[in-house]
PDB file of C-alpha atoms in Angstrom:
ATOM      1  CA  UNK Z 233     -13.928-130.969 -51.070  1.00  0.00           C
ATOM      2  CA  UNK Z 234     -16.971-128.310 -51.232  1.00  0.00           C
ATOM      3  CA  UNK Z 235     -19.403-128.539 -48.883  1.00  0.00           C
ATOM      4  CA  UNK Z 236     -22.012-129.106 -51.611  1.00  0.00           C
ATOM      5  CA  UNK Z 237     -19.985-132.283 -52.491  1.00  0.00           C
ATOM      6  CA  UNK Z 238     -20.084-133.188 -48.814  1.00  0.00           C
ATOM      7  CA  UNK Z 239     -23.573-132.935 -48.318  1.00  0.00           C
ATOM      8  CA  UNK Z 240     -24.309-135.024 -51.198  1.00  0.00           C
ATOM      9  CA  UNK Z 241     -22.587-137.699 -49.955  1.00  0.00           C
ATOM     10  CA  UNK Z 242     -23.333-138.149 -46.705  1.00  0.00           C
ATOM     11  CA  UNK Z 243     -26.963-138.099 -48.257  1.00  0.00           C
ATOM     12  CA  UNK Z 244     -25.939-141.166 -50.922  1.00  0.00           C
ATOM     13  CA  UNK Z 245     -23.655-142.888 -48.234  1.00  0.00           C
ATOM     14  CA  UNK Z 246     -27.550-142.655 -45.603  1.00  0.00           C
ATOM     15  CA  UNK Z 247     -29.266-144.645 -48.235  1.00  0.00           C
ATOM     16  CA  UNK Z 248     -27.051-147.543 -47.511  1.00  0.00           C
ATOM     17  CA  UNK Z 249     -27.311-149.532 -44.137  1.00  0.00           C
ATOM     18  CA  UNK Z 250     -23.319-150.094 -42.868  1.00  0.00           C
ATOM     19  CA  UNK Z 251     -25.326-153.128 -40.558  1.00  0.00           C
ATOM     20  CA  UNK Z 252     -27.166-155.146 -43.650  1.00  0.00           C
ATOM     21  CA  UNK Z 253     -26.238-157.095 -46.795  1.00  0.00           C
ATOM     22  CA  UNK Z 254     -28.748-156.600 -49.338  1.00  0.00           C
ATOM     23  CA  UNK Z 255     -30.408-159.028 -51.744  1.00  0.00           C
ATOM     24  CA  UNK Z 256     -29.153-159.408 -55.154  1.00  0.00           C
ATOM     25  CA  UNK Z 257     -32.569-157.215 -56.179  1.00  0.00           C
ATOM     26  CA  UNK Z 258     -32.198-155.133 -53.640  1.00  0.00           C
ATOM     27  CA  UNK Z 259     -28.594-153.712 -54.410  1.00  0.00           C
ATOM     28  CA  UNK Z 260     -29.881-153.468 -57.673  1.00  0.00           C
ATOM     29  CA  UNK Z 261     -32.612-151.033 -56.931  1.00  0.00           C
ATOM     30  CA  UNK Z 262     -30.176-149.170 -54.558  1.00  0.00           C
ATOM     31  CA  UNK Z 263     -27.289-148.896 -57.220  1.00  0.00           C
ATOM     32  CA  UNK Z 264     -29.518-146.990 -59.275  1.00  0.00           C
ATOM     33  CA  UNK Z 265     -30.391-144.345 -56.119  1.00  0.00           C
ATOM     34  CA  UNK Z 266     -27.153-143.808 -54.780  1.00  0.00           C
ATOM     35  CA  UNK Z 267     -25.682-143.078 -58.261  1.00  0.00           C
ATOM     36  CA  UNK Z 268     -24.791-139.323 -58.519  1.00  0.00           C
ATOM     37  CA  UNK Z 269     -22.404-139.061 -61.718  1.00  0.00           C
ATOM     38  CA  UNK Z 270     -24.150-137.147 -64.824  1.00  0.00           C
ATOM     39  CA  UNK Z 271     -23.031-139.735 -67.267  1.00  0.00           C
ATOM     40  CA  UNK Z 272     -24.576-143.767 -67.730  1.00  0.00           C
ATOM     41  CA  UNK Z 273     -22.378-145.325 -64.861  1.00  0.00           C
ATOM     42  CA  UNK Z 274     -21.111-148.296 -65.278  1.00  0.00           C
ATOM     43  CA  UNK Z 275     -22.655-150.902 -62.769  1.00  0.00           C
ATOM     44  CA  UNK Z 276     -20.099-153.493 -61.625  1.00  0.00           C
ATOM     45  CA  UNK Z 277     -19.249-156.061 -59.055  1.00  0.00           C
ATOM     46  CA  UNK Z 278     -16.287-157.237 -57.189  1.00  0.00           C
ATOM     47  CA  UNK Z 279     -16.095-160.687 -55.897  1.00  0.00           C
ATOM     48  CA  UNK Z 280     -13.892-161.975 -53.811  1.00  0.00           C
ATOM     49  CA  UNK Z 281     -13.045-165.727 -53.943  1.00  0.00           C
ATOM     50  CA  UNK Z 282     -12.051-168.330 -51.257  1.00  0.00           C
ATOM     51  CA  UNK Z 283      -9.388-169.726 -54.117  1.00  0.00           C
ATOM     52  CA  UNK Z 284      -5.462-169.367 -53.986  1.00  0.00           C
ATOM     53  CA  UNK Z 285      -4.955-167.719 -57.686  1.00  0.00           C
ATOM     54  CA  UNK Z 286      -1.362-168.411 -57.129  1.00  0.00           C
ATOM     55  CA  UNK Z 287      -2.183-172.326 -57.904  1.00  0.00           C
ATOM     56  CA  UNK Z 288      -3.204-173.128 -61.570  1.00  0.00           C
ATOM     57  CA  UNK Z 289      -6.374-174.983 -61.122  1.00  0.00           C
ATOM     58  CA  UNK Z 290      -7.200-171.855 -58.897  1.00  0.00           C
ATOM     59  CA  UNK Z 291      -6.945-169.165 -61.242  1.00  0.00           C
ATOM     60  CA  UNK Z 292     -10.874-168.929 -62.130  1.00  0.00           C
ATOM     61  CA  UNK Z 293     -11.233-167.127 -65.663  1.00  0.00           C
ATOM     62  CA  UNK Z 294     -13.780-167.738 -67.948  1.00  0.00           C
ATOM     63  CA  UNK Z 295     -16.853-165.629 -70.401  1.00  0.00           C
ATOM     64  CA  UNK Z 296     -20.380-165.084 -69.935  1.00  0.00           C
ATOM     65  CA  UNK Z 297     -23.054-164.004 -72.053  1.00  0.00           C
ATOM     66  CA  UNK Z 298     -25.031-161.338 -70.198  1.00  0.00           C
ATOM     67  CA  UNK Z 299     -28.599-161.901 -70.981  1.00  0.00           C
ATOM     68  CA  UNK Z 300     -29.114-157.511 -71.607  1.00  0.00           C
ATOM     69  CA  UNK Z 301     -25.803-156.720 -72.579  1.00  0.00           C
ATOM     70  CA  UNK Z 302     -23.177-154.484 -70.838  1.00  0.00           C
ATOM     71  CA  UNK Z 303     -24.830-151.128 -72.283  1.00  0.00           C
ATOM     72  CA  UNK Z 304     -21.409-150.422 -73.442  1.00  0.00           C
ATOM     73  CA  UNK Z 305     -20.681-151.079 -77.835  1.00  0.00           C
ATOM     74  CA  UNK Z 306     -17.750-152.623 -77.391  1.00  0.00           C
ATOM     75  CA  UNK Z 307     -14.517-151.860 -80.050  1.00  0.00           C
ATOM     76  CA  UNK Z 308     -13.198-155.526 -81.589  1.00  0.00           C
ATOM     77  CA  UNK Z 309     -10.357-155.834 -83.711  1.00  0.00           C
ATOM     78  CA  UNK Z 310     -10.046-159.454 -85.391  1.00  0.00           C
ATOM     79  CA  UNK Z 311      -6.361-160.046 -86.116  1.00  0.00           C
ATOM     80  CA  UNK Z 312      -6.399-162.829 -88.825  1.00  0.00           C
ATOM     81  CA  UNK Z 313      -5.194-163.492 -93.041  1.00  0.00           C
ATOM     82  CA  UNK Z 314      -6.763-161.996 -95.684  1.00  0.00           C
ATOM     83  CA  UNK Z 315      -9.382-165.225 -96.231  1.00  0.00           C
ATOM     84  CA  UNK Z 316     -11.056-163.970 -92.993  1.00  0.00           C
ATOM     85  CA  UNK Z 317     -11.423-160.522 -92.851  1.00  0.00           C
ATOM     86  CA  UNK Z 318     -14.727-160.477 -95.127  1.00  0.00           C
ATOM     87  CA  UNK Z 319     -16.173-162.171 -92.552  1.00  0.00           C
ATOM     88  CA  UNK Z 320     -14.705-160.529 -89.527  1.00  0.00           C
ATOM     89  CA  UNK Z 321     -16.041-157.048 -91.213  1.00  0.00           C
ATOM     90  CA  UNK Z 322     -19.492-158.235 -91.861  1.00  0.00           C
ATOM     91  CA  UNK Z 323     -20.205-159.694 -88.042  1.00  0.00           C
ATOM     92  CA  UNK Z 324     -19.083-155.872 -87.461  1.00  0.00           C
ATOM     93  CA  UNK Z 325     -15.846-156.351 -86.050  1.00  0.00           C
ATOM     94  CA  UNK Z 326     -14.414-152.559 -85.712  1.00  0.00           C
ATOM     95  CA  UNK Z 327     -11.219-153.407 -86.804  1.00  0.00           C
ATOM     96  CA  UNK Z 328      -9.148-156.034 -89.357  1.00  0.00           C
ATOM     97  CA  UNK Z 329      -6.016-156.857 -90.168  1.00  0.00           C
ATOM     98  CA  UNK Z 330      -2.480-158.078 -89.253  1.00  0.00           C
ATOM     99  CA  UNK Z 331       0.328-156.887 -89.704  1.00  0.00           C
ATOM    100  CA  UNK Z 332      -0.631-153.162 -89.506  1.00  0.00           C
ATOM    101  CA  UNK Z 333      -2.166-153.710 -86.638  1.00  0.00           C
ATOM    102  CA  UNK Z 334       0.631-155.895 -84.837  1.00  0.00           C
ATOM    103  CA  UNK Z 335       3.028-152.590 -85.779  1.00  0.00           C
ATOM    104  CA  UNK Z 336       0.217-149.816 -84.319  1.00  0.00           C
ATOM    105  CA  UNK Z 337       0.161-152.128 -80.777  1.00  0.00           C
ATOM    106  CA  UNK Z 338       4.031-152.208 -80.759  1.00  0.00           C
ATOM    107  CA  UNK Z 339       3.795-148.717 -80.950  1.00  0.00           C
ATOM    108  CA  UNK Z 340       1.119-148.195 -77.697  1.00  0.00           C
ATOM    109  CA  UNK Z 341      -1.928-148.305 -79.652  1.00  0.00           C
ATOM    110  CA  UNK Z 342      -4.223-150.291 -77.715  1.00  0.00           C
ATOM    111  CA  UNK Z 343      -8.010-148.540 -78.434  1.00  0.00           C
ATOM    112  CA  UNK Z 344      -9.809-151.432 -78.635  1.00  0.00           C
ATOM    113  CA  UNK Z 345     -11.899-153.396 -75.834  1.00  0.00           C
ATOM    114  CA  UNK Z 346     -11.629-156.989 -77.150  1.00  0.00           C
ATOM    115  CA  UNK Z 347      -9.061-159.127 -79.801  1.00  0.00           C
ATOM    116  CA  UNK Z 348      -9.723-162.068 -81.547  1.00  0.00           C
ATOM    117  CA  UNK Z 349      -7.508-163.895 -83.279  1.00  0.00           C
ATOM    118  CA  UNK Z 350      -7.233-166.990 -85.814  1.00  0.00           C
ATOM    119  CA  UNK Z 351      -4.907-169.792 -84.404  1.00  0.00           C
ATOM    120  CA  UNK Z 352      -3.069-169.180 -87.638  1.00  0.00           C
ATOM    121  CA  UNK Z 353      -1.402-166.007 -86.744  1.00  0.00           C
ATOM    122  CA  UNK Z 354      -1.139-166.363 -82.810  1.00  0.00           C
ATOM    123  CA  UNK Z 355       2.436-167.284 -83.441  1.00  0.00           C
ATOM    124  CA  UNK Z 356       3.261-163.721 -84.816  1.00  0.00           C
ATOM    125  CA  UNK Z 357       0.749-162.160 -81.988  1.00  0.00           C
ATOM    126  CA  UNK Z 358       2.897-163.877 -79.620  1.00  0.00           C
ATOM    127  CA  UNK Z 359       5.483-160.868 -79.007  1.00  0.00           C
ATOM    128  CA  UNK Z 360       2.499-158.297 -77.921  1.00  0.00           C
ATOM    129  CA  UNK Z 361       1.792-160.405 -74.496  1.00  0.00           C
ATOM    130  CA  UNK Z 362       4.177-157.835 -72.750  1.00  0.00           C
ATOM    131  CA  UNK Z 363       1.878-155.025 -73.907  1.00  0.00           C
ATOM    132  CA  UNK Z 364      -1.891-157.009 -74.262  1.00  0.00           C
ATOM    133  CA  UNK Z 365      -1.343-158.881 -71.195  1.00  0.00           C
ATOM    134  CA  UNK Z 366      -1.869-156.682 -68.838  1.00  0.00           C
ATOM    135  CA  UNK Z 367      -4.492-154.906 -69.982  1.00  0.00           C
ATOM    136  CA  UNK Z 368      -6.098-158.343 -70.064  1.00  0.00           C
ATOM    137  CA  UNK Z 369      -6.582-158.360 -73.853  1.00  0.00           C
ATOM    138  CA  UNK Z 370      -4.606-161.044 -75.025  1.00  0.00           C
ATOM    139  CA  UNK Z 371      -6.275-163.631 -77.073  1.00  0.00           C
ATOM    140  CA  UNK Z 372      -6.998-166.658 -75.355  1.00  0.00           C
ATOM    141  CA  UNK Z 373      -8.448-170.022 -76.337  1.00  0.00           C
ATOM    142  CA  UNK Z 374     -10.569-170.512 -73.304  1.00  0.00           C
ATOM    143  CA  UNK Z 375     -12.148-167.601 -73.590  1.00  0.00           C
ATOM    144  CA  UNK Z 376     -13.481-167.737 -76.980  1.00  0.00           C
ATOM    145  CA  UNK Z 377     -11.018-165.076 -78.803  1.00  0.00           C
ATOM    146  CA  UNK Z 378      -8.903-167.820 -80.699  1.00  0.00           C
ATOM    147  CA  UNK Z 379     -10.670-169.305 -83.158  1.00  0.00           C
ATOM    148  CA  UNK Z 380     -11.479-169.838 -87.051  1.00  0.00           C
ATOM    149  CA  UNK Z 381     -14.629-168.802 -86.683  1.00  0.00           C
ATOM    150  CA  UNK Z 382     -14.473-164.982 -85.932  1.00  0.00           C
ATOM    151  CA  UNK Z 383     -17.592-163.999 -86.955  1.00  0.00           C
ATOM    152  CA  UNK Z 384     -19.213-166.259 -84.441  1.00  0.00           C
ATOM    153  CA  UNK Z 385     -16.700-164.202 -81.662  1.00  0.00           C
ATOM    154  CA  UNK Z 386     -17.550-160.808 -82.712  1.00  0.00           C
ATOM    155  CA  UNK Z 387     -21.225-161.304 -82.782  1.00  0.00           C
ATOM    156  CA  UNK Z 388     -20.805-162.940 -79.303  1.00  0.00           C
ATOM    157  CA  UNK Z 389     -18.584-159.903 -77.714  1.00  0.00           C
ATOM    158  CA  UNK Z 390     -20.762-157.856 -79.105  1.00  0.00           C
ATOM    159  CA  UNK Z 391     -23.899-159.370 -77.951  1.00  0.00           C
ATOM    160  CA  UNK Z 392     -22.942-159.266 -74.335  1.00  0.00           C
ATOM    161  CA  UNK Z 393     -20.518-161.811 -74.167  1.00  0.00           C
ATOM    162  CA  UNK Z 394     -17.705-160.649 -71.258  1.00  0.00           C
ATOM    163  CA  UNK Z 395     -14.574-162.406 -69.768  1.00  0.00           C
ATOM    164  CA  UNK Z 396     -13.531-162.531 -65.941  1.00  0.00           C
ATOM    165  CA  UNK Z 397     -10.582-163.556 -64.054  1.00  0.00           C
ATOM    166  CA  UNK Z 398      -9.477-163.774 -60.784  1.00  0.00           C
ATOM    167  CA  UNK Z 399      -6.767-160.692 -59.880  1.00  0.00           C
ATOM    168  CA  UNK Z 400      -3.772-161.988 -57.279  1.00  0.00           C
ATOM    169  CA  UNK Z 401      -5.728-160.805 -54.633  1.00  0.00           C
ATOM    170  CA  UNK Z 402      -8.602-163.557 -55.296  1.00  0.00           C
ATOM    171  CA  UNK Z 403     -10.946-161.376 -56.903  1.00  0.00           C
ATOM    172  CA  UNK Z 404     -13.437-160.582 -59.998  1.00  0.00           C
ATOM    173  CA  UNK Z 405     -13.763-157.299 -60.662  1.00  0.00           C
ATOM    174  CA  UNK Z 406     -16.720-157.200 -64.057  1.00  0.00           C
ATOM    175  CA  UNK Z 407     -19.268-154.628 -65.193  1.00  0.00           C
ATOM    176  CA  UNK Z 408     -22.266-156.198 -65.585  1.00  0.00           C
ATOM    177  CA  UNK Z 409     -24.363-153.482 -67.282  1.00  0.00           C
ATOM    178  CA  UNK Z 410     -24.940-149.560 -66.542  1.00  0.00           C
ATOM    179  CA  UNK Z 411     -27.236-147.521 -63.972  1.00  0.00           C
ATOM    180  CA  UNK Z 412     -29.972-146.657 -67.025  1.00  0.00           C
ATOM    181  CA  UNK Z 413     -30.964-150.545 -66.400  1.00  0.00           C
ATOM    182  CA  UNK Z 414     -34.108-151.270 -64.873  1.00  0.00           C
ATOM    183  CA  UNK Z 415     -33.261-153.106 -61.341  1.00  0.00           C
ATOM    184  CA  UNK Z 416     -34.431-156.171 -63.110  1.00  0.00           C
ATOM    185  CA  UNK Z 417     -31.864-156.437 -65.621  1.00  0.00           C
ATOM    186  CA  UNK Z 418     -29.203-155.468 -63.331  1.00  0.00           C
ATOM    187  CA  UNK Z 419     -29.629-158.102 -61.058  1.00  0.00           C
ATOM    188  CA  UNK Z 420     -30.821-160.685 -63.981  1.00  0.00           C
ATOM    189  CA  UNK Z 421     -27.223-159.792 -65.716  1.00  0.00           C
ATOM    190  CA  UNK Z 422     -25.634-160.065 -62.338  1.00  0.00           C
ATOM    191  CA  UNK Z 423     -26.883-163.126 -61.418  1.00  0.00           C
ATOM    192  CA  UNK Z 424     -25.592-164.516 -64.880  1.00  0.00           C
ATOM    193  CA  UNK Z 425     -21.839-163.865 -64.037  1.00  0.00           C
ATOM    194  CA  UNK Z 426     -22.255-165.207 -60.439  1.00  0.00           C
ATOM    195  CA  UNK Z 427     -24.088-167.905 -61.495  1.00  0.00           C
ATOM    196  CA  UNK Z 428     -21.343-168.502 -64.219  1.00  0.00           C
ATOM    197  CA  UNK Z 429     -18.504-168.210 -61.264  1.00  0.00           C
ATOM    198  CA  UNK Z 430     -19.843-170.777 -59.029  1.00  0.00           C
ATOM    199  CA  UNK Z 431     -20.007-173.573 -61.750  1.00  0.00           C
ATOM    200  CA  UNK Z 432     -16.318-172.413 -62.611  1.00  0.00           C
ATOM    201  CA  UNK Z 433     -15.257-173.460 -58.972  1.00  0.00           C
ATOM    202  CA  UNK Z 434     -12.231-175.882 -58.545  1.00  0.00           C
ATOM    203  CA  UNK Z 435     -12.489-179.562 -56.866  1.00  0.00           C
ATOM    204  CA  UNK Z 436      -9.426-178.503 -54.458  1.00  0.00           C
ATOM    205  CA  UNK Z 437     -10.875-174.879 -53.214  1.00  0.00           C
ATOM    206  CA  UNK Z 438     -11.692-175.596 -49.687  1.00  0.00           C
ATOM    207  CA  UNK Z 439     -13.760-173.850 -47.173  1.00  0.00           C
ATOM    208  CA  UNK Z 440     -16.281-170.682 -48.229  1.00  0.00           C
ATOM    209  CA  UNK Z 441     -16.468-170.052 -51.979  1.00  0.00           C
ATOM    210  CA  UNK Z 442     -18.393-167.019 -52.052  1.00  0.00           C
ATOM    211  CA  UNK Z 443     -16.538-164.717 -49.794  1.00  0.00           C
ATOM    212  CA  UNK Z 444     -18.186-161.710 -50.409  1.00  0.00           C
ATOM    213  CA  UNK Z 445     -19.562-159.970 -53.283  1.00  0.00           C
ATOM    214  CA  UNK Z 446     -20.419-155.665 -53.322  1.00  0.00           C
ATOM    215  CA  UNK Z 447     -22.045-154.417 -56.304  1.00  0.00           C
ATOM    216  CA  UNK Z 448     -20.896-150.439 -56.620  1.00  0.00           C
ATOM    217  CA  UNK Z 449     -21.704-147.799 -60.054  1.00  0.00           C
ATOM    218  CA  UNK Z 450     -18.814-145.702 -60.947  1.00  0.00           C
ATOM    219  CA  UNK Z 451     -18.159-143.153 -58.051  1.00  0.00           C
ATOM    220  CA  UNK Z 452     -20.513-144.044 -55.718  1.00  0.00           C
ATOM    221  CA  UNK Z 453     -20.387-146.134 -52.183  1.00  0.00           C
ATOM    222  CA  UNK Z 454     -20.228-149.813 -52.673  1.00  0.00           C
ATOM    223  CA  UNK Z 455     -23.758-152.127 -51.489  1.00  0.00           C
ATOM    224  CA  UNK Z 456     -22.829-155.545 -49.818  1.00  0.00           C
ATOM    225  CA  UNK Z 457     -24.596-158.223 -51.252  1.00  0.00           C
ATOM    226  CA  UNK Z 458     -25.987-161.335 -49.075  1.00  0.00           C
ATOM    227  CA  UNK Z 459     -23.885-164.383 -50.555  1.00  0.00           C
ATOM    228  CA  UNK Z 460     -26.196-166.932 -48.604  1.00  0.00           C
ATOM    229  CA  UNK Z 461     -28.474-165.632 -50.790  1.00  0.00           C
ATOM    230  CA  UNK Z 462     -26.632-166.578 -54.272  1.00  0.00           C
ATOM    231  CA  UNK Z 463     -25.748-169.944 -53.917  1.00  0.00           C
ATOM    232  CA  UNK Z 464     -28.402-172.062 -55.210  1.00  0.00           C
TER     233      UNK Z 464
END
């Protein structure tokens, strides 16, 4: 690493107290100093969850509509019959089709941020979970991508509307916006998805909730964020 490099990071890394956990507006402000890429970083946090995703009722998932957006347009294709794709193309889904597109994904294309799907052609959608799965873009009822009414769901993705889940290790890793945002709408959009967490929390999750939460832009240190101060 150059010495340049160095210097610049023990400079970002100073601006952060190793003692403290911020406020939710506070780590907002911060995120914006400590940034030091060229390019709009993406702002995101990573919240880890006193659940066991290993038990159904555990494994938190769910969509929230960020009130400013994520900053980033986001590429939707709408998989559905011909009857729908007028109105799939005129909410300004990216991409629409079927079958061409069910033969490009077999084949590794998979340039596209979010899928929605008609019920009526999930069964022939089924054979891609292998490769949409894991890249966490499989079409899913409960979080709004499988449904008759796809113009509703691309207006909504494209809106601001963004889906978390729980990872094995307990926790939600989501980009809530980028570091041109004013502090304000970083923490307002932040406060949306944590806000949107707690009131997904299971009956049988036991002990603390909230186990910690660090709000970090691409490339730079990660801020702890006070969870006392989050749960309303």
């Amino acid at each position: 690493m150059k010495m340049g490099i160095v210097k610049k990071r023990k400079a970002v890394d100073a601006k952060i107290d190793k003692n403290k956990v911020y406020s939710l507006k506070e780590a907002s402000t911060i995120v914006k100093d400590v940034n030091t890429t060229k390019f709009d970083a993406s702002v995101d946090l990573h919240i880890r969850l006193g659940v066991d995703p290993k038990k159904a009722d555990q494994a938190i998932r769910g969509t929230v509509i960020l009130p400013h957006g994520t900053g980033k347009t986001k590429r939707v294709l709408v998989l559905c019959n011909p009857d729908k794709e007028a109105d799939a193309k005129a909410a300004g889904a990216d991409f629409v089709g079927l079958d061409e597109f069910i033969q490009k994904i077999e084949g590794g294309w998979v340039d596209v941020d979010v899928i929605v799907a008609t019920p009526s052609v999930m069964p022939k959608i089924g054979k891609l979970g292998k490769i949409l799965g894991p890249r966490n873009l499989m079409p899913n009822p409960k979080t709004g991508t499988v449904t008759n009414d796809v113009a509703a769901a691309v207006n909504e993705v494209k809106g601001g509307k963004i889906a978390f889940k729980v990872d094995k290790a307990g926790i939600i890793h989501a980009s809530i916006g980028r570091v041109s945002f004013s502090p304000d709408k970083i923490a307002e959009n932040s406060n949306e998805l944590i806000n949107a967490i707690i009131k997904a929390k299971p009956s049988s999750a036991k002990g603390t909730y909230l186990k910690s939460v660090f709000m970090a832009s691409t490339m730079s240190p990660s801020i702890p964020v006070d969870t006392k101060s989050l749960i309303n």
